PDB file of C-alpha atoms in Angstrom:
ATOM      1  CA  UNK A   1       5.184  14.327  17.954  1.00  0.00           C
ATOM      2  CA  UNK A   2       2.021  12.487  19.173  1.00  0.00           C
ATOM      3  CA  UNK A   3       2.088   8.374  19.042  1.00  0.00           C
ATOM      4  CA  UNK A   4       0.412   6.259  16.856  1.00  0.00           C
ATOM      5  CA  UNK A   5      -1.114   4.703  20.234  1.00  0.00           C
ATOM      6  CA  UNK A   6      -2.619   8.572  21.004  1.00  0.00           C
ATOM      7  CA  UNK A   7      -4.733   8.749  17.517  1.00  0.00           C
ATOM      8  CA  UNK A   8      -5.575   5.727  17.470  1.00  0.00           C
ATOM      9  CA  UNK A   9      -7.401   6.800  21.334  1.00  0.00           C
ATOM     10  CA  UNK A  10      -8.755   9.625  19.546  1.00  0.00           C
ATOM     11  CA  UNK A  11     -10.439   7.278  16.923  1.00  0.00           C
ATOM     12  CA  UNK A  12     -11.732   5.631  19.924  1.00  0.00           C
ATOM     13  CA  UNK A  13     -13.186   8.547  21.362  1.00  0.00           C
ATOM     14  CA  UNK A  14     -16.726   8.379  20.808  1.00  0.00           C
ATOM     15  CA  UNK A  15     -17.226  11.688  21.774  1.00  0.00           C
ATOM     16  CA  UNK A  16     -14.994  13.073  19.261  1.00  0.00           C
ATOM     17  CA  UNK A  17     -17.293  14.312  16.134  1.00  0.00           C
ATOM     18  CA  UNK A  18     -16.552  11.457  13.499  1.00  0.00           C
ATOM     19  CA  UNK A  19     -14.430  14.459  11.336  1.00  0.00           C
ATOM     20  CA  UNK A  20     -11.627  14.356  14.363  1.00  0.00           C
ATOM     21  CA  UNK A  21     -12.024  10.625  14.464  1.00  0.00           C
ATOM     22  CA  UNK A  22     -11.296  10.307  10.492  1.00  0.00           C
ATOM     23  CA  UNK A  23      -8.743  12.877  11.010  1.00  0.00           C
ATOM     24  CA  UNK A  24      -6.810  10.904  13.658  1.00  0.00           C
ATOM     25  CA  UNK A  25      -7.061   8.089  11.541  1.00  0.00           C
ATOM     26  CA  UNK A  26      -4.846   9.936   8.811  1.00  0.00           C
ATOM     27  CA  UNK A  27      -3.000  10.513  11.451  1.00  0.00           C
ATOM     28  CA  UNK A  28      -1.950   6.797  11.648  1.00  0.00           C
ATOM     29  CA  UNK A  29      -1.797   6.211   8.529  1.00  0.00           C
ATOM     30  CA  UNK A  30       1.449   8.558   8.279  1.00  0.00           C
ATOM     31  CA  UNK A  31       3.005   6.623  11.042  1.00  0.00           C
ATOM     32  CA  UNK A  32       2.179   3.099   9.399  1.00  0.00           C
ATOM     33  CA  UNK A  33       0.870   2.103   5.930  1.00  0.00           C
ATOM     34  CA  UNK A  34       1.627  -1.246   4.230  1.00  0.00           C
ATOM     35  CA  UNK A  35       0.425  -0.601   0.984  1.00  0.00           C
ATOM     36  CA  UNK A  36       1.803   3.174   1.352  1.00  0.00           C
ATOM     37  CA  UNK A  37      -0.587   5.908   2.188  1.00  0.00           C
ATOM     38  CA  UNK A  38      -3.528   6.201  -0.323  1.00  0.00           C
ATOM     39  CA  UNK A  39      -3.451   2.568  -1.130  1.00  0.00           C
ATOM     40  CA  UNK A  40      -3.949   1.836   2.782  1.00  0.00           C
ATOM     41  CA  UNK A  41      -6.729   4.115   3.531  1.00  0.00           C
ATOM     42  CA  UNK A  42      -8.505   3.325   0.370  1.00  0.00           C
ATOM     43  CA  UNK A  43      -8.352  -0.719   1.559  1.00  0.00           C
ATOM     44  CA  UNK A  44      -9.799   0.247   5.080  1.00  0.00           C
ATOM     45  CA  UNK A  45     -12.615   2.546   4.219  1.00  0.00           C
ATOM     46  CA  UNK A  46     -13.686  -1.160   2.043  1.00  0.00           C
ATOM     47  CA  UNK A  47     -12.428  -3.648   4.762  1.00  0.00           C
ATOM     48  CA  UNK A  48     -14.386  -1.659   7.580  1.00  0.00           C
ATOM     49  CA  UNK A  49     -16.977  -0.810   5.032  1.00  0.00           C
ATOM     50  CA  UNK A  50     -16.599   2.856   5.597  1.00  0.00           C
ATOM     51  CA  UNK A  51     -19.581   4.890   4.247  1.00  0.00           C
ATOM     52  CA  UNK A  52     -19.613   8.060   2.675  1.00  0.00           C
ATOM     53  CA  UNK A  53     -21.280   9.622   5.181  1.00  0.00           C
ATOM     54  CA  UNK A  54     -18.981   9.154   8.383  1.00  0.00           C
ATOM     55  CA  UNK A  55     -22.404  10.239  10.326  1.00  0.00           C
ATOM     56  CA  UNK A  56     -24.198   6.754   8.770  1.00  0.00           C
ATOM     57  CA  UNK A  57     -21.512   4.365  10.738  1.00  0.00           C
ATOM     58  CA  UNK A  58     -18.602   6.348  12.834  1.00  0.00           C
ATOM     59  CA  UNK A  59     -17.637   2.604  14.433  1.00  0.00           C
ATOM     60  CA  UNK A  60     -16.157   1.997  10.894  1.00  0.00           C
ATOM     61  CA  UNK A  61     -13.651   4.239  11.878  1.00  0.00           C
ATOM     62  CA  UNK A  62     -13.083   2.002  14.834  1.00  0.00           C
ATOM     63  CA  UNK A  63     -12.420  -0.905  12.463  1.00  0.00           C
ATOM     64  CA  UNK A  64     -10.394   0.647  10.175  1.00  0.00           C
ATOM     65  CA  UNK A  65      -7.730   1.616  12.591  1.00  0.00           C
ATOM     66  CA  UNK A  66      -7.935  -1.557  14.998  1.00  0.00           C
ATOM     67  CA  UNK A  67      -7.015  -3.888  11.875  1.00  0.00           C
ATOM     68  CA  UNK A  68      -4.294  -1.141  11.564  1.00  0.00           C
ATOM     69  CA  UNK A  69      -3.116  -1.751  14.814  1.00  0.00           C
ATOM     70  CA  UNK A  70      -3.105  -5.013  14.548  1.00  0.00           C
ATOM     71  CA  UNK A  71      -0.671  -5.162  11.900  1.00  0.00           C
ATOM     72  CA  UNK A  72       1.365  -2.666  12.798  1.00  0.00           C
ATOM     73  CA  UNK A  73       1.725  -4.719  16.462  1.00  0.00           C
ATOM     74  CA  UNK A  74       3.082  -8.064  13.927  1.00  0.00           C
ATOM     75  CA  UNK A  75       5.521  -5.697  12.546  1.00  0.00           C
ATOM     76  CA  UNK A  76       6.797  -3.560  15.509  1.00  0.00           C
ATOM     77  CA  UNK A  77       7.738  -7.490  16.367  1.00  0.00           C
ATOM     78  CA  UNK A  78       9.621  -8.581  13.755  1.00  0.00           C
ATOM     79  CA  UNK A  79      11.141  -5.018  13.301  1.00  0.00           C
ATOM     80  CA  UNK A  80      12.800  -5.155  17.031  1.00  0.00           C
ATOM     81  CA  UNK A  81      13.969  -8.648  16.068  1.00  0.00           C
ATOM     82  CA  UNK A  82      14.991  -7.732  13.187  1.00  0.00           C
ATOM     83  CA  UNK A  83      16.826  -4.674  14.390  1.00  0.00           C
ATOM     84  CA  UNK A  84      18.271  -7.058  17.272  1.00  0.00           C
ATOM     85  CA  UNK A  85      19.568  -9.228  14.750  1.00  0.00           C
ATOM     86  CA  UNK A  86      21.366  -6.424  12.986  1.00  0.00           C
ATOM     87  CA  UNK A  87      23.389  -5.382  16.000  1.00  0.00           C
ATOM     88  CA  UNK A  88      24.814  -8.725  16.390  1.00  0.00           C
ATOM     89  CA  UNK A  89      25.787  -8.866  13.093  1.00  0.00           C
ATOM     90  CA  UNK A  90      27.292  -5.865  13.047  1.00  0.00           C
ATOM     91  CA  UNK A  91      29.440  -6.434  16.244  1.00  0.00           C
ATOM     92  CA  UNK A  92      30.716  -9.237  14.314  1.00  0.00           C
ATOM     93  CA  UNK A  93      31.632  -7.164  11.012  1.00  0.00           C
ATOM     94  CA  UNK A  94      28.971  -8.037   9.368  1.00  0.00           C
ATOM     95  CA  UNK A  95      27.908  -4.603   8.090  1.00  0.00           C
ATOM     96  CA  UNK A  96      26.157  -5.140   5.176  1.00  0.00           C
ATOM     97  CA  UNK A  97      22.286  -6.509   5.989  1.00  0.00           C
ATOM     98  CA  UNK A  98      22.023 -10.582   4.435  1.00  0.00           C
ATOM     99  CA  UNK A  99      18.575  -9.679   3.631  1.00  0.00           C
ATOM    100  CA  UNK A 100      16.797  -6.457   3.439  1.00  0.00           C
ATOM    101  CA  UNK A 101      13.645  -6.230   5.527  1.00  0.00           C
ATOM    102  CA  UNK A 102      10.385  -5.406   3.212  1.00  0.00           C
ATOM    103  CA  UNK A 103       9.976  -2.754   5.422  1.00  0.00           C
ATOM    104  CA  UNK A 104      12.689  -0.938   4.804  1.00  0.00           C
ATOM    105  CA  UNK A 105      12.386  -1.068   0.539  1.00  0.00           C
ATOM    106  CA  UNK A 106      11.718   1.997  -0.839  1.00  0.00           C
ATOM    107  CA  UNK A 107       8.960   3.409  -2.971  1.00  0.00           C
ATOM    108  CA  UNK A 108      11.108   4.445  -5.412  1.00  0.00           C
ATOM    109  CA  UNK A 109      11.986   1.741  -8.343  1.00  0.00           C
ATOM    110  CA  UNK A 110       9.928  -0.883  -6.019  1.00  0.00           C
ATOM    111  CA  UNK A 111       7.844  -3.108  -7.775  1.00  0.00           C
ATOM    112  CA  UNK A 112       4.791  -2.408  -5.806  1.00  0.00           C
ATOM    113  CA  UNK A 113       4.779   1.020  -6.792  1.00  0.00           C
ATOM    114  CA  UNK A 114       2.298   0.833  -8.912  1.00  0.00           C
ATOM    115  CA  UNK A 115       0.076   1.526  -5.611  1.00  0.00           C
ATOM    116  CA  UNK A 116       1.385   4.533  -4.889  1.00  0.00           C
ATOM    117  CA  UNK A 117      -0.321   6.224  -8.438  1.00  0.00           C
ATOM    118  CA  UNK A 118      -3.493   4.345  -7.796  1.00  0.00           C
ATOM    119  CA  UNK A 119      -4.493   3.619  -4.734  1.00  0.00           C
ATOM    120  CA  UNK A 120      -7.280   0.949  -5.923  1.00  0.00           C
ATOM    121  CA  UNK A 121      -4.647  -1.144  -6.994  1.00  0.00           C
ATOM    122  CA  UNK A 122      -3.266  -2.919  -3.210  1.00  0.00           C
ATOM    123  CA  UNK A 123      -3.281  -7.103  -2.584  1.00  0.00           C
ATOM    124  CA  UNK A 124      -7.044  -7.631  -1.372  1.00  0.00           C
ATOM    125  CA  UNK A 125      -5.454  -9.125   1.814  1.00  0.00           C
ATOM    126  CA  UNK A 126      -6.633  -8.061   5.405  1.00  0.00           C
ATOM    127  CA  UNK A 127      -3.465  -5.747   6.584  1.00  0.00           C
ATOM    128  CA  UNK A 128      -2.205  -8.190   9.377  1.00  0.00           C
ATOM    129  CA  UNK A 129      -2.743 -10.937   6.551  1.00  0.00           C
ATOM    130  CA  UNK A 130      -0.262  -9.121   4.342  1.00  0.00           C
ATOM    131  CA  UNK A 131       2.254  -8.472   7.522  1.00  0.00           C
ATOM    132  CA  UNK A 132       2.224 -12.297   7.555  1.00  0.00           C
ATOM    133  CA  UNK A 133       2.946 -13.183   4.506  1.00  0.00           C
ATOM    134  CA  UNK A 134       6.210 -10.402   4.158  1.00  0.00           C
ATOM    135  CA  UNK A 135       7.654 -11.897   7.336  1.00  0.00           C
ATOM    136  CA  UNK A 136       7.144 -15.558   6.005  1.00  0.00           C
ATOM    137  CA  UNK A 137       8.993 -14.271   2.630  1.00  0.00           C
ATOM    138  CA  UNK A 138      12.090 -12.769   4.174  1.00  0.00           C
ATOM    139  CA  UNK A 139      12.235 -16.244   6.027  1.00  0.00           C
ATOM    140  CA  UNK A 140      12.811 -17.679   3.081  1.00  0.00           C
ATOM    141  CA  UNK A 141       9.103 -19.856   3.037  1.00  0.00           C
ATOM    142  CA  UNK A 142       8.302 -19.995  -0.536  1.00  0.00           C
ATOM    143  CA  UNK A 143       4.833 -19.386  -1.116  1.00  0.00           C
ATOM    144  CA  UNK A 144       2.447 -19.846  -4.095  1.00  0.00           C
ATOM    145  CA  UNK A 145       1.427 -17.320  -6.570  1.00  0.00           C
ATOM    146  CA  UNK A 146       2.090 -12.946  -5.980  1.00  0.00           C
ATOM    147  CA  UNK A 147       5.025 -12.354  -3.567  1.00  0.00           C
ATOM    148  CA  UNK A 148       2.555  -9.431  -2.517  1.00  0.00           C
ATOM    149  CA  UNK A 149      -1.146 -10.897  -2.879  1.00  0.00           C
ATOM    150  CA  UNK A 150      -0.739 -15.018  -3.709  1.00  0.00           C
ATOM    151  CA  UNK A 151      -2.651 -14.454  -6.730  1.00  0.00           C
ATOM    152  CA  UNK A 152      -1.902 -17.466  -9.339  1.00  0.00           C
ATOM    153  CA  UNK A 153      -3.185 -16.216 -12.439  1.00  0.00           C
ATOM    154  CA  UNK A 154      -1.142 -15.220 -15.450  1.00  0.00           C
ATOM    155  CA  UNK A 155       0.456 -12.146 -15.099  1.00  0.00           C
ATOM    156  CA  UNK A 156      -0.660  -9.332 -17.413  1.00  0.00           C
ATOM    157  CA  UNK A 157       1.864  -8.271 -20.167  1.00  0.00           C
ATOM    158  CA  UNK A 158       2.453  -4.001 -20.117  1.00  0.00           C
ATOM    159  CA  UNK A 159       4.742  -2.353 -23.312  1.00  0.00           C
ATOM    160  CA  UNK A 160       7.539  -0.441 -22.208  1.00  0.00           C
ATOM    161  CA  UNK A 161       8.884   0.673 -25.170  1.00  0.00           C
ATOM    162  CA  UNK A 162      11.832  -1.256 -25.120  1.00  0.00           C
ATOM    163  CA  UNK A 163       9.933  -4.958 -24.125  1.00  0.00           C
ATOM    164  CA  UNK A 164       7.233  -6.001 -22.225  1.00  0.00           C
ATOM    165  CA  UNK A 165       6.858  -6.248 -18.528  1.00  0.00           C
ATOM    166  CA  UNK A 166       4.751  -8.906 -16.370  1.00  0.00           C
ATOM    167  CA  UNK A 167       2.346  -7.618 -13.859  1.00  0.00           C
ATOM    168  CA  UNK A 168       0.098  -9.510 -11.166  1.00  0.00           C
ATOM    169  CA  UNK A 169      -3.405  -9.475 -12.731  1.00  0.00           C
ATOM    170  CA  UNK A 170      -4.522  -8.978  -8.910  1.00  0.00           C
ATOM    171  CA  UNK A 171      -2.599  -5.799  -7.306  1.00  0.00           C
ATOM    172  CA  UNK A 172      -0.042  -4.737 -10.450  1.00  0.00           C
ATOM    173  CA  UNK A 173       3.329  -5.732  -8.423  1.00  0.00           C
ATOM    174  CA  UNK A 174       5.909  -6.005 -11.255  1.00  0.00           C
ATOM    175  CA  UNK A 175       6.449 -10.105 -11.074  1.00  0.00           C
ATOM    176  CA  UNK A 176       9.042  -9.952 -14.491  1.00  0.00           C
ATOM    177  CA  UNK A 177      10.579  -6.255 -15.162  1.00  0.00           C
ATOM    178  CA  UNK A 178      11.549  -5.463 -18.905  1.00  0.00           C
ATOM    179  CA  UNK A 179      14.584  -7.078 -19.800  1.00  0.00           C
ATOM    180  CA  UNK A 180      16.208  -3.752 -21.273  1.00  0.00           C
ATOM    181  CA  UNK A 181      17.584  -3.102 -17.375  1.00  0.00           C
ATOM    182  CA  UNK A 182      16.033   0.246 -16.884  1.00  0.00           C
ATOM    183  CA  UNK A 183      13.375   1.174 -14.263  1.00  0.00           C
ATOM    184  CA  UNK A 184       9.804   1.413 -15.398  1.00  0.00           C
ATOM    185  CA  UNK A 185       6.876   3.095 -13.273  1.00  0.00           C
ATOM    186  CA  UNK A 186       3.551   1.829 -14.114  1.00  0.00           C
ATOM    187  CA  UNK A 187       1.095   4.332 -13.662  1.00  0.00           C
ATOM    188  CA  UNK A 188      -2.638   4.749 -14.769  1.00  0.00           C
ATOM    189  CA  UNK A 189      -4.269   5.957 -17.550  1.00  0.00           C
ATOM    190  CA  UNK A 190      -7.499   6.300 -15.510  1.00  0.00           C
ATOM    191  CA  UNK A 191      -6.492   9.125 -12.523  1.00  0.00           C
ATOM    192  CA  UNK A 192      -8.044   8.792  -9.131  1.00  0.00           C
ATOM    193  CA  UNK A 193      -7.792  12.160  -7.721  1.00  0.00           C
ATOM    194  CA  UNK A 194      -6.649  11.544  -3.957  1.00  0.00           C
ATOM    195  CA  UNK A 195      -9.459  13.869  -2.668  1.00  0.00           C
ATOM    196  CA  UNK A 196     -11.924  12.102  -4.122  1.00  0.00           C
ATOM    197  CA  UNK A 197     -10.924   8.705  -2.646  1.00  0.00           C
ATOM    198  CA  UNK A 198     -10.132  10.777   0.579  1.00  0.00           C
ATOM    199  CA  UNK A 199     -13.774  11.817   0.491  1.00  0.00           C
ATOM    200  CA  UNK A 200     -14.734   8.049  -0.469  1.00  0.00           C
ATOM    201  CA  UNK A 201     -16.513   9.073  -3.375  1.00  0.00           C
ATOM    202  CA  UNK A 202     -15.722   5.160  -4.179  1.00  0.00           C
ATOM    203  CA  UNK A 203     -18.473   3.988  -1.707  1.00  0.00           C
ATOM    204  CA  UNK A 204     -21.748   4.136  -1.006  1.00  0.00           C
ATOM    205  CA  UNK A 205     -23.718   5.753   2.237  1.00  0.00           C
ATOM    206  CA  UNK A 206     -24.323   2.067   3.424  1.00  0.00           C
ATOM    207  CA  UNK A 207     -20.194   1.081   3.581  1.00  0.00           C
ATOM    208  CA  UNK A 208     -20.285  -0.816   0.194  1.00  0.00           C
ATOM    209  CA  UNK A 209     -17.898  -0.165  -2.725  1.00  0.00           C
ATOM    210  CA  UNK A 210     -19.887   2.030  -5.712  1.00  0.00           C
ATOM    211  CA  UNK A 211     -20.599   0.264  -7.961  1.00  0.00           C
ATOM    212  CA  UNK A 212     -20.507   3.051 -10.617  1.00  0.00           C
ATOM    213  CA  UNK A 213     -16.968   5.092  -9.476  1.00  0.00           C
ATOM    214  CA  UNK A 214     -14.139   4.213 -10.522  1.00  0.00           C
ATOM    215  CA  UNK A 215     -15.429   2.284 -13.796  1.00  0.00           C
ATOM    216  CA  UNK A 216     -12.848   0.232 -14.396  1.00  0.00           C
ATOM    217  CA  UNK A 217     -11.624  -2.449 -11.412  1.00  0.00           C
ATOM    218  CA  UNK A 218      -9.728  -5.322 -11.371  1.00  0.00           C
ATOM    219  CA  UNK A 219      -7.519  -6.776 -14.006  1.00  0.00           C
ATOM    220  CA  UNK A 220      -9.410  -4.647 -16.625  1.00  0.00           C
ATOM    221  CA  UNK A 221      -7.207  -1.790 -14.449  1.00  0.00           C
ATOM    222  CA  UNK A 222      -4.399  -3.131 -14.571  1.00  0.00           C
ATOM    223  CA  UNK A 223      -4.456  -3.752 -18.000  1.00  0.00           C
ATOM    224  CA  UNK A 224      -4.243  -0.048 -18.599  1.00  0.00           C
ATOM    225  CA  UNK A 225      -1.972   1.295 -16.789  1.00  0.00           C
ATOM    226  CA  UNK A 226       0.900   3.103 -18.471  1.00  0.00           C
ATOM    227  CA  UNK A 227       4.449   2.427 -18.341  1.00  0.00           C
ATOM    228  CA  UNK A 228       7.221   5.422 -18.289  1.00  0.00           C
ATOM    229  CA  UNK A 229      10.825   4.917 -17.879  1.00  0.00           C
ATOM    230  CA  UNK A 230      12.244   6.363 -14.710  1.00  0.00           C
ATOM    231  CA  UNK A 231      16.431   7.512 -15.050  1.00  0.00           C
ATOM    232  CA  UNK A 232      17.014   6.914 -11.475  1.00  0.00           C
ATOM    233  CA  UNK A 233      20.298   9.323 -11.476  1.00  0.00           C
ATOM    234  CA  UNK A 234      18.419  12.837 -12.799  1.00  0.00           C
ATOM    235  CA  UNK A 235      14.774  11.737 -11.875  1.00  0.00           C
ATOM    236  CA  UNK A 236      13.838  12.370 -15.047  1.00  0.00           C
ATOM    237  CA  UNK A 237      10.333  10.239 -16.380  1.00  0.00           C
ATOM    238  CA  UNK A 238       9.095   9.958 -19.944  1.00  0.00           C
ATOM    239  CA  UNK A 239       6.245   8.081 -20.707  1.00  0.00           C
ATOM    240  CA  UNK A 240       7.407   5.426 -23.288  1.00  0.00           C
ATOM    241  CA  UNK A 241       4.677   5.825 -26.155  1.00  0.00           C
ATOM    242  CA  UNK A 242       5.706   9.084 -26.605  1.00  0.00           C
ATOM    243  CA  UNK A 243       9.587   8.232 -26.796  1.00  0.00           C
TER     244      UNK A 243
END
């Protein structure tokens, strides 16, 4: 299996055509993505104002995957420290990690999934920005506002059916789950079709966001997004207006 380090060369390559450059780019992405997959690309092609057109700006690509790298580099750090760390505790019988590394929390029943089903809600924060932050967190700094984003508005109340929930206004991290102890997804009522937002039908041939697709941003998105109750044991997920 080919390196991170070997696509992100290819992205370099100028003489690559920019479809082989965007493709190596995925590439990446699979190996490293903060805000998972779909979330991450969809905050590069806007943080290296990708256009539409690859053809109108192929050094975007060069942008997108250098702030990539430079995130992934803060967390290839902490991760060998981390995983340092762990050894020594472990000769010592300490088997069970003290702290679990962001890193390593899944997808599944995290509270930032919410990103994963719409990958236009992500923290606005520049990648490496975002790295930061996480590593400052599982030191224990405690920092204002959105454990993921440091937004400090008030959180946006979601039904579930059974209570309410309390989302970040900014990126839809669950801040306050529903008090009836079961897992809620929050997923939207507005669908982004991922080949669509692979194709960056979101932006504009000049690298700026569309102003007309998606129609809804924001905490106007948020706002709508749908809760379902996830049993963790059969997988089963029921959306809870219909229960």
């Amino acid at each position: 299996m080919t390196s991170f380090h070997t696509h992100r060369a290819r992205v370099h390559d100028a003489a690559l055509p920019p479809y082989r450059r965007h493709s190596a780019l995925r590439t990446c992405l699979t190996r490293f993505a903060p805000y998972g997959l779909r979330a991450t690309y969809h905050h590069l092609t806007v943080s290296a104002r990708m256009p539409r057109f690859l053809e109108a700006d192929p050094e975007s690509l060069v942008r997108a995957v250098d702030e990539l790298h430079e995130a992934r580099e803060l967390w290839r750090a902490r991760a060998e420290e981390y995983a340092a760390r762990r050894r020594v505790q472990k000769r010592a019988g300490r088997r069970r990690a003290p702290e679990t590394a962001w890193w390593h929390q899944r997808w599944w029943g995290s509270p930032n999934a919410a990103w994963e089903h719409d990958p236009f809600l992500h923290p606005p924060l520049r990648l490496p920005d975002y790295v930061r932050r996480q590593h400052a967190l599982l030191d224990g700094v405690e920092l204002p506002g959105c454990p993921a984003c440091g937004e400090q508005g008030p959180p946006v109340g979601i039904p579930t059916g059974h209570g309410r929930a309390e989302l970040c206004r900014g990126c839809a991290r669950v801040l306050t789950p529903c008090g009836c102890e079961r897992w809620h997804s929050f997923e939207p009522s507005l669908r982004v079709g991922w080949s669509r937002t692979w194709r960056r039908e979101h932006m504009t041939g000049t690298g700026e966001p569309s102003p007309h697709w998606p129609g809804v941003r924001g905490t106007a998105r948020v706002e709508r997004l749908e809760s379902y109750t996830v049993d963790l044991e059969s997988g089963v997920v029921r959306r809870d207006r219909d229960q």
